[in-house]
């Protein structure tokens, strides 16, 4: 057991067994000191040396500038298999130093209780990381453009944390699931998470997007292959949160919060509720935002016009229904059955001909229809104004217009 530590200028992990050169020298005892490194010809470390280290040893590969994993094809195939119960860490220490895979189809896999940590002084651009439930942590440098590009991170029942303090989080495997974990924490301060045409794709998970003292990501474009639980999601002022989920969207009872100036939620599947009657999804404006309220859109991410089964929302601000969200979204609120919204401010419409469509709609706010027109199509419509103002079917521009269904 103990720690296997390497600290040269660069490290290149190469295919094959141990060779009597470079960083492989003195590796058999599980310890390589700084005096042993920077050998000839190129600071390489063989896959076989890492895989042959004593089980339970914490493996730390630390380089000043770059760490690169070349194409791995030996052993168990395209996988660098870490010994049982060993934590595996790659770290660069000089500003701009990167961690990368030459072949994005390769993987690093731990066994037993093993965790994986990539701590870069610059960018991270990798293939696949897999554990048997151990946590996976990625941290990029603080330099501008220190992005994190991921393929698939599979922590099973463990946690995944991805932190790009001055960069973006990018899906390097378009169409494939990027994160499988019980809990997921994403941070990209002042930069985007995913893109409208290439969102970050999550498996079923409890999701947090951390703001910290510097505010959060500008925009987040996400998809979920299964139910998503909102834990603590905070975007920067002006930020847009867009997420399509094959299943339900809920939040942690009593503490869950989705904080963004523009919110687009799109669910498909039989069990595609948003919130519940006893635990509505809590939404709020971004901290420090000068926006007049929250723009809310709910529909099918495919753009076919099919909405969530039911949606129960609690808004701690003015709410604009049907306001135009970014990405592949319908600028409407479309719910197949029940839609309930309780807002701490006014409830008004967006810029579309039809703002809200539901079988049963219940709106509660300080005023309804004031400030911007609100067009509703719902056989059952219940309006409650805590401030005493409801504009319904009048000639004013700021009215609630009901359409027969």
Tab-separated table of C-alpha atoms in Angstrom:
chain	number	residue	atom	x	y	z
A	1	UNK	CA	0.000	0.000	0.000
A	2	UNK	CA	1.120	3.628	0.351
A	3	UNK	CA	1.518	6.124	-2.486
A	4	UNK	CA	3.159	5.743	-5.875
A	5	UNK	CA	4.268	9.300	-6.807
A	6	UNK	CA	5.869	10.593	-10.007
A	7	UNK	CA	6.833	14.261	-10.523
A	8	UNK	CA	8.687	14.876	-13.825
A	9	UNK	CA	8.304	17.662	-16.402
A	10	UNK	CA	5.925	15.627	-18.574
A	11	UNK	CA	4.386	12.167	-18.461
A	12	UNK	CA	3.234	10.026	-21.373
A	13	UNK	CA	1.430	6.797	-20.547
A	14	UNK	CA	2.186	4.293	-23.294
A	15	UNK	CA	0.920	0.905	-24.339
A	16	UNK	CA	2.662	-2.284	-23.318
A	17	UNK	CA	4.581	-3.841	-20.448
A	18	UNK	CA	7.417	-2.442	-18.343
A	19	UNK	CA	10.553	-1.316	-20.191
A	20	UNK	CA	14.003	-0.664	-18.613
A	21	UNK	CA	13.954	3.037	-19.543
A	22	UNK	CA	12.391	6.308	-18.516
A	23	UNK	CA	9.810	6.385	-15.728
A	24	UNK	CA	9.508	2.588	-15.614
A	25	UNK	CA	12.860	2.412	-13.783
A	26	UNK	CA	12.508	1.811	-10.019
A	27	UNK	CA	8.751	1.387	-10.390
A	28	UNK	CA	8.538	-2.151	-9.102
A	29	UNK	CA	8.710	-1.135	-5.443
A	30	UNK	CA	5.720	1.230	-5.737
A	31	UNK	CA	7.772	4.388	-5.255
A	32	UNK	CA	9.387	6.683	-7.825
A	33	UNK	CA	11.072	9.801	-6.495
A	34	UNK	CA	11.699	13.062	-8.327
A	35	UNK	CA	15.418	12.158	-8.577
A	36	UNK	CA	14.519	9.078	-10.595
A	37	UNK	CA	12.601	10.902	-13.317
A	38	UNK	CA	13.231	12.948	-16.460
A	39	UNK	CA	15.006	9.997	-18.013
A	40	UNK	CA	15.648	9.208	-21.671
A	41	UNK	CA	14.157	9.254	-24.201
A	42	UNK	CA	10.802	10.817	-23.262
A	43	UNK	CA	9.366	10.376	-19.753
A	44	UNK	CA	7.128	7.488	-20.721
A	45	UNK	CA	5.370	5.205	-18.290
A	46	UNK	CA	4.118	1.857	-19.506
A	47	UNK	CA	0.559	0.686	-18.981
A	48	UNK	CA	1.907	-2.581	-17.581
A	49	UNK	CA	3.824	-0.808	-14.797
A	50	UNK	CA	0.680	0.979	-13.552
A	51	UNK	CA	-1.457	-2.137	-13.772
A	52	UNK	CA	1.178	-4.141	-11.891
A	53	UNK	CA	1.401	-1.895	-8.828
A	54	UNK	CA	0.399	-3.491	-5.515
A	55	UNK	CA	-3.376	-3.382	-4.870
A	56	UNK	CA	-4.449	-0.670	-2.452
A	57	UNK	CA	-1.607	1.677	-3.436
A	58	UNK	CA	-2.674	5.257	-4.097
A	59	UNK	CA	-1.215	6.144	-7.498
A	60	UNK	CA	-0.325	9.789	-8.131
A	61	UNK	CA	1.157	10.795	-11.491
A	62	UNK	CA	2.183	14.440	-11.242
A	63	UNK	CA	3.918	16.417	-13.968
A	64	UNK	CA	4.814	20.052	-14.263
A	65	UNK	CA	3.543	20.585	-17.809
A	66	UNK	CA	1.499	17.885	-19.531
A	67	UNK	CA	0.172	14.383	-18.978
A	68	UNK	CA	-0.863	12.440	-22.066
A	69	UNK	CA	-2.259	8.935	-22.338
A	70	UNK	CA	-1.328	7.410	-25.675
A	71	UNK	CA	-3.517	4.858	-27.409
A	72	UNK	CA	-3.816	1.842	-25.089
A	73	UNK	CA	-4.526	-1.521	-26.731
A	74	UNK	CA	-2.796	-4.102	-24.520
A	75	UNK	CA	-3.952	-5.774	-21.308
A	76	UNK	CA	-7.757	-5.758	-21.192
A	77	UNK	CA	-8.069	-3.853	-24.469
A	78	UNK	CA	-8.525	-0.092	-24.634
A	79	UNK	CA	-8.612	0.207	-20.830
A	80	UNK	CA	-5.928	1.233	-18.346
A	81	UNK	CA	-7.004	-1.013	-15.465
A	82	UNK	CA	-5.984	0.364	-12.062
A	83	UNK	CA	-5.206	-2.187	-9.302
A	84	UNK	CA	-7.962	-3.126	-6.876
A	85	UNK	CA	-8.851	-0.546	-4.181
A	86	UNK	CA	-6.296	1.945	-5.534
A	87	UNK	CA	-7.123	5.636	-5.962
A	88	UNK	CA	-5.751	7.088	-9.209
A	89	UNK	CA	-4.714	10.744	-9.620
A	90	UNK	CA	-3.306	12.679	-12.573
A	91	UNK	CA	-2.082	16.202	-11.797
A	92	UNK	CA	-0.259	19.010	-13.647
A	93	UNK	CA	1.226	21.890	-11.679
A	94	UNK	CA	2.431	24.655	-14.035
A	95	UNK	CA	-0.184	27.100	-15.371
A	96	UNK	CA	-1.495	25.895	-18.718
A	97	UNK	CA	-0.378	22.307	-18.151
A	98	UNK	CA	-2.971	19.953	-19.646
A	99	UNK	CA	-4.260	16.403	-19.226
A	100	UNK	CA	-5.356	14.628	-22.390
A	101	UNK	CA	-6.016	11.318	-24.138
A	102	UNK	CA	-4.528	10.740	-27.590
A	103	UNK	CA	-7.354	8.295	-28.325
A	104	UNK	CA	-10.741	9.415	-26.905
A	105	UNK	CA	-12.068	5.861	-27.141
A	106	UNK	CA	-9.629	4.724	-24.419
A	107	UNK	CA	-10.607	4.450	-20.762
A	108	UNK	CA	-9.202	4.516	-17.242
A	109	UNK	CA	-10.975	2.120	-14.892
A	110	UNK	CA	-10.598	1.613	-11.162
A	111	UNK	CA	-11.759	-1.399	-9.162
A	112	UNK	CA	-13.187	-1.885	-5.682
A	113	UNK	CA	-13.139	1.365	-3.718
A	114	UNK	CA	-10.829	3.160	-6.156
A	115	UNK	CA	-11.503	6.778	-7.117
A	116	UNK	CA	-10.294	8.861	-10.083
A	117	UNK	CA	-9.064	12.456	-9.791
A	118	UNK	CA	-7.807	14.635	-12.646
A	119	UNK	CA	-6.362	17.919	-11.368
A	120	UNK	CA	-5.073	20.052	-14.225
A	121	UNK	CA	-3.345	23.431	-14.244
A	122	UNK	CA	-4.876	23.952	-17.691
A	123	UNK	CA	-7.432	22.139	-19.830
A	124	UNK	CA	-8.711	18.547	-19.678
A	125	UNK	CA	-9.624	16.596	-22.821
A	126	UNK	CA	-10.196	12.933	-22.106
A	127	UNK	CA	-11.943	9.735	-23.088
A	128	UNK	CA	-13.802	7.491	-20.644
A	129	UNK	CA	-13.436	7.151	-16.868
A	130	UNK	CA	-15.108	4.315	-14.953
A	131	UNK	CA	-15.211	3.314	-11.289
A	132	UNK	CA	-17.073	0.661	-9.323
A	133	UNK	CA	-18.785	3.352	-7.235
A	134	UNK	CA	-15.768	5.461	-6.373
A	135	UNK	CA	-16.042	9.194	-6.952
A	136	UNK	CA	-14.747	10.882	-10.123
A	137	UNK	CA	-13.426	14.455	-9.832
A	138	UNK	CA	-12.200	16.732	-12.629
A	139	UNK	CA	-10.661	20.146	-11.937
A	140	UNK	CA	-9.299	22.427	-14.668
A	141	UNK	CA	-6.935	25.386	-14.273
A	142	UNK	CA	-7.899	29.006	-13.715
A	143	UNK	CA	-6.511	30.343	-17.003
A	144	UNK	CA	-8.908	31.650	-19.648
A	145	UNK	CA	-10.092	28.845	-21.917
A	146	UNK	CA	-9.231	26.014	-19.541
A	147	UNK	CA	-12.095	23.870	-20.823
A	148	UNK	CA	-13.062	20.368	-19.774
A	149	UNK	CA	-14.068	18.020	-22.604
A	150	UNK	CA	-15.552	14.710	-21.512
A	151	UNK	CA	-16.702	11.529	-23.168
A	152	UNK	CA	-18.271	9.200	-20.562
A	153	UNK	CA	-17.735	9.418	-16.793
A	154	UNK	CA	-19.343	6.440	-15.075
A	155	UNK	CA	-19.163	6.452	-11.278
A	156	UNK	CA	-22.104	4.098	-10.794
A	157	UNK	CA	-23.524	4.837	-7.347
A	158	UNK	CA	-20.744	7.340	-6.653
A	159	UNK	CA	-20.447	11.074	-7.333
A	160	UNK	CA	-19.096	13.013	-10.309
A	161	UNK	CA	-17.758	16.570	-9.889
A	162	UNK	CA	-16.604	18.634	-12.888
A	163	UNK	CA	-15.110	22.054	-12.149
A	164	UNK	CA	-13.932	24.440	-14.894
A	165	UNK	CA	-13.230	27.689	-12.989
A	166	UNK	CA	-12.508	29.687	-16.163
A	167	UNK	CA	-13.630	27.433	-18.971
A	168	UNK	CA	-16.556	25.543	-20.449
A	169	UNK	CA	-17.750	21.968	-19.986
A	170	UNK	CA	-17.997	20.328	-23.409
A	171	UNK	CA	-19.622	17.097	-24.579
A	172	UNK	CA	-16.888	15.244	-26.458
A	173	UNK	CA	-19.228	12.358	-27.271
A	174	UNK	CA	-22.240	13.905	-29.087
A	175	UNK	CA	-25.326	11.771	-28.644
A	176	UNK	CA	-23.763	9.599	-25.923
A	177	UNK	CA	-24.318	9.763	-22.178
A	178	UNK	CA	-21.602	11.864	-20.534
A	179	UNK	CA	-22.245	11.292	-16.825
A	180	UNK	CA	-23.551	8.285	-14.881
A	181	UNK	CA	-23.602	8.957	-11.141
A	182	UNK	CA	-25.869	9.189	-8.120
A	183	UNK	CA	-24.972	12.880	-7.741
A	184	UNK	CA	-23.521	15.284	-10.295
A	185	UNK	CA	-21.881	18.655	-9.621
A	186	UNK	CA	-21.064	20.917	-12.576
A	187	UNK	CA	-19.217	24.228	-12.362
A	188	UNK	CA	-18.191	26.462	-15.260
A	189	UNK	CA	-17.903	29.964	-13.869
A	190	UNK	CA	-18.772	32.534	-16.498
A	191	UNK	CA	-18.841	29.908	-19.279
A	192	UNK	CA	-21.378	27.519	-20.754
A	193	UNK	CA	-22.141	23.940	-19.827
A	194	UNK	CA	-22.895	22.102	-23.050
A	195	UNK	CA	-24.291	23.840	-26.131
A	196	UNK	CA	-27.717	24.118	-27.712
A	197	UNK	CA	-26.719	21.710	-30.503
A	198	UNK	CA	-24.532	19.521	-28.265
A	199	UNK	CA	-25.890	19.376	-24.698
A	200	UNK	CA	-24.196	17.546	-21.851
A	201	UNK	CA	-26.151	14.301	-21.391
A	202	UNK	CA	-26.768	12.950	-17.895
A	203	UNK	CA	-28.036	9.619	-16.638
A	204	UNK	CA	-30.544	9.660	-13.747
A	205	UNK	CA	-28.907	11.816	-11.075
A	206	UNK	CA	-29.253	14.513	-8.425
A	207	UNK	CA	-27.941	17.655	-10.121
A	208	UNK	CA	-26.144	20.703	-8.755
A	209	UNK	CA	-24.612	23.597	-10.684
A	210	UNK	CA	-22.571	25.578	-8.190
A	211	UNK	CA	-22.364	29.350	-8.273
A	212	UNK	CA	-19.940	30.136	-5.448
A	213	UNK	CA	-18.677	33.682	-4.937
A	214	UNK	CA	-18.187	34.299	-8.672
A	215	UNK	CA	-21.733	33.394	-9.798
A	216	UNK	CA	-22.404	30.412	-11.972
A	217	UNK	CA	-22.331	29.311	-15.573
A	218	UNK	CA	-23.712	31.652	-18.214
A	219	UNK	CA	-25.905	28.975	-19.784
A	220	UNK	CA	-26.523	25.283	-19.220
A	221	UNK	CA	-27.741	22.989	-22.002
A	222	UNK	CA	-28.496	19.517	-20.652
A	223	UNK	CA	-30.352	16.317	-21.457
A	224	UNK	CA	-31.320	13.486	-19.122
A	225	UNK	CA	-31.731	9.853	-20.147
A	226	UNK	CA	-33.808	9.288	-17.011
A	227	UNK	CA	-35.301	11.200	-14.061
A	228	UNK	CA	-33.372	14.246	-12.836
A	229	UNK	CA	-33.531	15.603	-9.287
A	230	UNK	CA	-32.666	19.303	-8.956
A	231	UNK	CA	-30.524	19.814	-5.870
A	232	UNK	CA	-28.890	23.254	-6.079
A	233	UNK	CA	-28.666	24.797	-9.559
A	234	UNK	CA	-27.514	28.434	-9.755
A	235	UNK	CA	-26.668	30.298	-12.959
A	236	UNK	CA	-25.151	33.742	-13.429
A	237	UNK	CA	-27.366	36.790	-14.123
A	238	UNK	CA	-28.741	36.515	-17.631
A	239	UNK	CA	-28.083	32.777	-17.695
A	240	UNK	CA	-30.422	30.314	-19.383
A	241	UNK	CA	-31.092	26.764	-18.163
A	242	UNK	CA	-32.411	24.394	-20.845
A	243	UNK	CA	-32.933	20.688	-20.102
A	244	UNK	CA	-34.758	17.892	-21.885
A	245	UNK	CA	-35.430	14.745	-19.862
A	246	UNK	CA	-36.791	11.307	-20.684
A	247	UNK	CA	-38.681	11.097	-17.409
A	248	UNK	CA	-39.568	13.298	-14.480
A	249	UNK	CA	-37.922	16.463	-13.166
A	250	UNK	CA	-38.202	16.904	-9.403
A	251	UNK	CA	-36.232	18.671	-6.692
A	252	UNK	CA	-34.898	17.836	-3.265
A	253	UNK	CA	-37.828	18.392	-0.908
A	254	UNK	CA	-37.477	21.569	1.085
A	255	UNK	CA	-34.066	22.596	-0.264
A	256	UNK	CA	-34.029	22.058	-4.025
A	257	UNK	CA	-33.670	25.219	-6.127
A	258	UNK	CA	-33.348	26.052	-9.831
A	259	UNK	CA	-32.047	29.605	-10.183
A	260	UNK	CA	-31.821	31.165	-13.664
A	261	UNK	CA	-33.299	34.096	-15.563
A	262	UNK	CA	-34.543	31.854	-18.389
A	263	UNK	CA	-35.747	28.290	-17.842
A	264	UNK	CA	-36.765	25.790	-20.515
A	265	UNK	CA	-37.874	22.350	-19.327
A	266	UNK	CA	-38.801	19.631	-21.775
A	267	UNK	CA	-39.936	16.168	-20.737
A	268	UNK	CA	-40.963	13.052	-22.650
A	269	UNK	CA	-42.081	9.602	-21.647
A	270	UNK	CA	-44.955	8.168	-19.622
A	271	UNK	CA	-43.663	9.391	-16.228
A	272	UNK	CA	-42.723	12.921	-17.230
A	273	UNK	CA	-44.080	15.094	-14.423
A	274	UNK	CA	-42.301	18.255	-13.352
A	275	UNK	CA	-42.523	18.648	-9.577
A	276	UNK	CA	-45.489	17.293	-7.627
A	277	UNK	CA	-48.459	18.621	-5.691
A	278	UNK	CA	-46.665	18.252	-2.369
A	279	UNK	CA	-43.237	19.249	-3.650
A	280	UNK	CA	-43.371	21.744	-6.535
A	281	UNK	CA	-40.220	22.586	-8.462
A	282	UNK	CA	-38.770	25.756	-6.918
A	283	UNK	CA	-37.498	28.345	-9.402
A	284	UNK	CA	-35.972	31.780	-8.836
A	285	UNK	CA	-34.093	34.557	-10.634
A	286	UNK	CA	-30.307	34.464	-10.607
A	287	UNK	CA	-28.617	36.197	-7.679
A	288	UNK	CA	-27.878	39.827	-8.571
A	289	UNK	CA	-30.018	39.657	-11.708
A	290	UNK	CA	-31.615	42.820	-13.061
A	291	UNK	CA	-34.188	40.826	-15.022
A	292	UNK	CA	-37.830	41.717	-14.497
A	293	UNK	CA	-38.667	38.078	-13.848
A	294	UNK	CA	-38.174	34.445	-14.864
A	295	UNK	CA	-38.923	33.385	-18.440
A	296	UNK	CA	-40.470	29.912	-18.255
A	297	UNK	CA	-41.079	27.470	-21.090
A	298	UNK	CA	-42.264	23.864	-20.799
A	299	UNK	CA	-42.643	21.600	-23.819
A	300	UNK	CA	-41.160	18.643	-25.700
A	301	UNK	CA	-37.510	19.117	-26.611
A	302	UNK	CA	-38.225	17.500	-30.001
A	303	UNK	CA	-40.401	20.478	-30.895
A	304	UNK	CA	-43.466	18.339	-31.677
A	305	UNK	CA	-45.701	20.236	-29.280
A	306	UNK	CA	-46.142	17.458	-26.720
A	307	UNK	CA	-45.640	18.622	-23.144
A	308	UNK	CA	-45.073	17.239	-19.680
A	309	UNK	CA	-47.763	15.061	-18.117
A	310	UNK	CA	-48.203	17.430	-15.163
A	311	UNK	CA	-46.195	20.400	-13.917
A	312	UNK	CA	-46.181	21.946	-10.446
A	313	UNK	CA	-43.994	25.049	-10.134
A	314	UNK	CA	-43.264	27.528	-7.350
A	315	UNK	CA	-41.668	30.787	-8.534
A	316	UNK	CA	-39.923	33.248	-6.217
A	317	UNK	CA	-40.294	36.154	-8.689
A	318	UNK	CA	-42.381	37.471	-11.559
A	319	UNK	CA	-42.918	34.733	-14.147
A	320	UNK	CA	-43.287	35.195	-17.906
A	321	UNK	CA	-45.007	32.162	-19.424
A	322	UNK	CA	-44.066	31.190	-22.945
A	323	UNK	CA	-41.060	33.516	-23.172
A	324	UNK	CA	-38.557	32.472	-25.820
A	325	UNK	CA	-35.835	30.176	-24.392
A	326	UNK	CA	-32.532	29.386	-26.122
A	327	UNK	CA	-31.881	26.168	-27.933
A	328	UNK	CA	-34.324	23.708	-29.541
A	329	UNK	CA	-37.329	24.852	-27.569
A	330	UNK	CA	-40.960	25.793	-28.026
A	331	UNK	CA	-41.695	29.258	-26.654
A	332	UNK	CA	-44.778	28.062	-24.796
A	333	UNK	CA	-45.891	26.248	-21.688
A	334	UNK	CA	-47.520	23.027	-22.884
A	335	UNK	CA	-48.711	20.523	-20.278
A	336	UNK	CA	-50.865	17.543	-21.187
A	337	UNK	CA	-52.802	17.427	-17.918
A	338	UNK	CA	-52.413	19.669	-14.837
A	339	UNK	CA	-50.338	22.858	-14.655
A	340	UNK	CA	-50.037	24.700	-11.343
A	341	UNK	CA	-47.901	27.795	-10.830
A	342	UNK	CA	-47.625	29.769	-7.595
A	343	UNK	CA	-45.525	32.900	-8.131
A	344	UNK	CA	-44.296	35.407	-5.575
A	345	UNK	CA	-44.869	38.131	-8.201
A	346	UNK	CA	-46.892	38.686	-11.350
A	347	UNK	CA	-47.771	36.072	-13.969
A	348	UNK	CA	-47.807	37.346	-17.540
A	349	UNK	CA	-47.300	36.067	-21.058
A	350	UNK	CA	-44.484	36.005	-23.553
A	351	UNK	CA	-44.393	36.986	-27.206
A	352	UNK	CA	-46.188	33.932	-28.653
A	353	UNK	CA	-49.831	33.616	-29.814
A	354	UNK	CA	-50.471	30.934	-27.191
A	355	UNK	CA	-48.593	31.130	-23.891
A	356	UNK	CA	-50.158	28.318	-21.825
A	357	UNK	CA	-51.901	25.129	-22.891
A	358	UNK	CA	-53.122	22.587	-20.340
A	359	UNK	CA	-56.150	20.473	-19.506
A	360	UNK	CA	-56.339	21.987	-16.018
A	361	UNK	CA	-54.500	25.216	-15.173
A	362	UNK	CA	-54.164	26.942	-11.808
A	363	UNK	CA	-52.274	30.248	-11.546
A	364	UNK	CA	-51.568	32.070	-8.280
A	365	UNK	CA	-49.673	35.381	-8.224
A	366	UNK	CA	-49.758	38.968	-6.985
A	367	UNK	CA	-51.435	39.862	-10.286
A	368	UNK	CA	-52.267	37.874	-13.413
A	369	UNK	CA	-52.212	39.240	-16.934
A	370	UNK	CA	-50.892	42.654	-15.956
A	371	UNK	CA	-47.898	44.045	-17.840
A	372	UNK	CA	-48.035	41.651	-20.826
A	373	UNK	CA	-50.796	39.712	-22.506
A	374	UNK	CA	-51.350	36.119	-21.351
A	375	UNK	CA	-53.176	33.715	-23.677
A	376	UNK	CA	-54.381	30.471	-22.104
A	377	UNK	CA	-56.034	27.398	-23.622
A	378	UNK	CA	-57.439	25.263	-20.796
A	379	UNK	CA	-60.897	23.688	-20.263
A	380	UNK	CA	-60.402	24.256	-16.534
A	381	UNK	CA	-58.766	27.537	-15.513
A	382	UNK	CA	-58.394	28.838	-11.956
A	383	UNK	CA	-56.859	32.248	-11.336
A	384	UNK	CA	-55.973	33.621	-7.905
A	385	UNK	CA	-54.504	37.096	-7.448
A	386	UNK	CA	-53.010	37.830	-4.064
A	387	UNK	CA	-52.840	41.504	-5.058
A	388	UNK	CA	-56.408	41.710	-6.341
A	389	UNK	CA	-55.638	42.226	-10.056
A	390	UNK	CA	-56.822	39.779	-12.730
A	391	UNK	CA	-57.257	41.063	-16.287
A	392	UNK	CA	-59.442	38.610	-18.195
A	393	UNK	CA	-60.857	38.892	-21.733
A	394	UNK	CA	-60.809	42.668	-21.867
A	395	UNK	CA	-59.580	44.956	-24.645
A	396	UNK	CA	-56.345	45.910	-22.905
A	397	UNK	CA	-53.057	44.521	-24.197
A	398	UNK	CA	-52.225	43.185	-20.765
A	399	UNK	CA	-55.125	40.745	-20.497
A	400	UNK	CA	-55.636	37.036	-19.930
A	401	UNK	CA	-57.270	35.668	-23.063
A	402	UNK	CA	-58.831	32.218	-22.890
A	403	UNK	CA	-59.183	29.991	-25.915
A	404	UNK	CA	-61.601	27.078	-26.223
A	405	UNK	CA	-60.121	23.601	-26.424
